mmCIF file of C-alpha atoms in Angstrom:
data_model
loop_
_atom_site.group_PDB
_atom_site.id
_atom_site.type_symbol
_atom_site.label_atom_id
_atom_site.label_comp_id
_atom_site.label_asym_id
_atom_site.label_seq_id
_atom_site.Cartn_x
_atom_site.Cartn_y
_atom_site.Cartn_z
ATOM 1 C CA UNK A 139 0.000 0.000 0.000
ATOM 2 C CA UNK A 140 2.811 2.407 0.809
ATOM 3 C CA UNK A 141 4.272 1.967 -2.667
ATOM 4 C CA UNK A 142 0.897 2.412 -4.355
ATOM 5 C CA UNK A 143 0.385 5.589 -2.339
ATOM 6 C CA UNK A 144 3.759 6.973 -3.372
ATOM 7 C CA UNK A 145 5.286 6.758 0.109
ATOM 8 C CA UNK A 146 8.669 5.507 -1.059
ATOM 9 C CA UNK A 147 10.335 5.892 2.333
ATOM 10 C CA UNK A 148 7.744 3.731 4.084
ATOM 11 C CA UNK A 149 7.763 1.171 1.268
ATOM 12 C CA UNK A 150 11.590 0.935 1.411
ATOM 13 C CA UNK A 151 11.442 0.519 5.202
ATOM 14 C CA UNK A 152 8.872 -2.281 4.927
ATOM 15 C CA UNK A 153 10.940 -4.147 2.316
ATOM 16 C CA UNK A 154 14.114 -3.789 4.358
ATOM 17 C CA UNK A 155 12.307 -5.224 7.391
ATOM 18 C CA UNK A 156 11.296 -8.255 5.330
ATOM 19 C CA UNK A 157 14.843 -8.647 4.031
ATOM 20 C CA UNK A 158 16.170 -8.685 7.600
ATOM 21 C CA UNK A 159 14.453 -12.022 8.149
ATOM 22 C CA UNK A 160 15.184 -13.405 4.679
ATOM 23 C CA UNK A 161 18.071 -11.433 3.129
ATOM 24 C CA UNK A 162 18.198 -13.429 -0.102
ATOM 25 C CA UNK A 163 14.472 -13.268 -0.871
ATOM 26 C CA UNK A 164 14.292 -12.583 -4.594
ATOM 27 C CA UNK A 165 10.724 -11.276 -4.656
ATOM 28 C CA UNK A 166 11.319 -8.810 -1.813
ATOM 29 C CA UNK A 167 14.568 -7.683 -3.437
ATOM 30 C CA UNK A 168 12.814 -7.086 -6.766
ATOM 31 C CA UNK A 169 10.140 -5.065 -4.987
ATOM 32 C CA UNK A 170 12.792 -2.950 -3.268
ATOM 33 C CA UNK A 171 14.553 -2.397 -6.614
ATOM 34 C CA UNK A 172 11.223 -1.302 -8.130
ATOM 35 C CA UNK A 173 10.648 1.136 -5.255
ATOM 36 C CA UNK A 174 14.066 2.708 -5.821
ATOM 37 C CA UNK A 175 13.372 2.958 -9.556
ATOM 38 C CA UNK A 176 9.911 4.473 -8.921
ATOM 39 C CA UNK A 177 11.618 7.136 -6.818
ATOM 40 C CA UNK A 178 14.148 7.825 -9.582
ATOM 41 C CA UNK A 179 17.031 6.354 -7.572
ATOM 42 C CA UNK A 180 18.633 4.375 -10.373
ATOM 43 C CA UNK A 181 22.095 4.284 -8.812
ATOM 44 C CA UNK A 182 20.697 3.002 -5.530
ATOM 45 C CA UNK A 183 18.720 0.323 -7.350
ATOM 46 C CA UNK A 184 21.836 -0.808 -9.248
ATOM 47 C CA UNK A 185 23.885 -0.972 -6.023
ATOM 48 C CA UNK A 186 21.098 -2.967 -4.387
ATOM 49 C CA UNK A 187 21.158 -5.519 -7.218
ATOM 50 C CA UNK A 188 24.970 -5.724 -7.121
ATOM 51 C CA UNK A 189 24.888 -6.321 -3.353
ATOM 52 C CA UNK A 190 22.164 -8.953 -3.570
ATOM 53 C CA UNK A 191 24.011 -10.848 -6.303
ATOM 54 C CA UNK A 192 27.229 -10.686 -4.285
ATOM 55 C CA UNK A 193 25.511 -12.090 -1.169
ATOM 56 C CA UNK A 194 23.943 -14.947 -3.144
ATOM 57 C CA UNK A 195 27.343 -15.927 -4.534
ATOM 58 C CA UNK A 196 29.257 -15.408 -1.285
ATOM 59 C CA UNK A 197 26.847 -17.616 0.652
ATOM 60 C CA UNK A 198 27.266 -20.416 -1.888
ATOM 61 C CA UNK A 199 23.685 -20.319 -3.105
ATOM 62 C CA UNK A 200 24.666 -20.693 -6.751
ATOM 63 C CA UNK A 201 24.336 -18.123 -9.464
ATOM 64 C CA UNK A 202 21.755 -15.426 -8.765
ATOM 65 C CA UNK A 203 18.641 -15.314 -10.875
ATOM 66 C CA UNK A 204 18.727 -12.806 -13.706
ATOM 67 C CA UNK A 205 15.222 -11.673 -12.791
ATOM 68 C CA UNK A 206 16.461 -9.173 -10.203
ATOM 69 C CA UNK A 207 18.980 -7.535 -12.566
ATOM 70 C CA UNK A 208 16.335 -7.513 -15.314
ATOM 71 C CA UNK A 209 14.388 -5.020 -13.189
ATOM 72 C CA UNK A 210 17.082 -2.478 -14.062
ATOM 73 C CA UNK A 211 16.295 -2.850 -17.757
ATOM 74 C CA UNK A 212 19.853 -3.817 -18.671
ATOM 75 C CA UNK A 213 21.723 -7.122 -18.476
ATOM 76 C CA UNK A 214 24.662 -5.459 -16.714
ATOM 77 C CA UNK A 215 24.391 -1.822 -15.767
ATOM 78 C CA UNK A 216 27.842 -1.786 -14.209
ATOM 79 C CA UNK A 217 29.291 -1.623 -17.718
ATOM 80 C CA UNK A 218 27.193 1.432 -18.574
ATOM 81 C CA UNK A 219 29.042 3.823 -16.266
ATOM 82 C CA UNK A 220 26.059 4.600 -14.059
ATOM 83 C CA UNK A 221 26.884 6.794 -11.140
ATOM 84 C CA UNK A 222 25.327 6.829 -7.705
ATOM 85 C CA UNK A 223 22.064 8.710 -7.437
#
């Protein structure tokens, strides 16, 4: 509801609370990426995806799904020279 109402701060907080209990949850991570993108925070969204992918690999959970990175609209934004928002 917070996201639908445009309350990006509350929506981000709610997603982060969910990710505290399940930090690798793909659906929650995609929602958080979408919230950052809705707020125009492209750099933050890209850093979030990079961090999530790194955690998945570091914890030995295999290769991360491409679905989260696909939310950014590019297969690999790190090669596009995006700067932090």
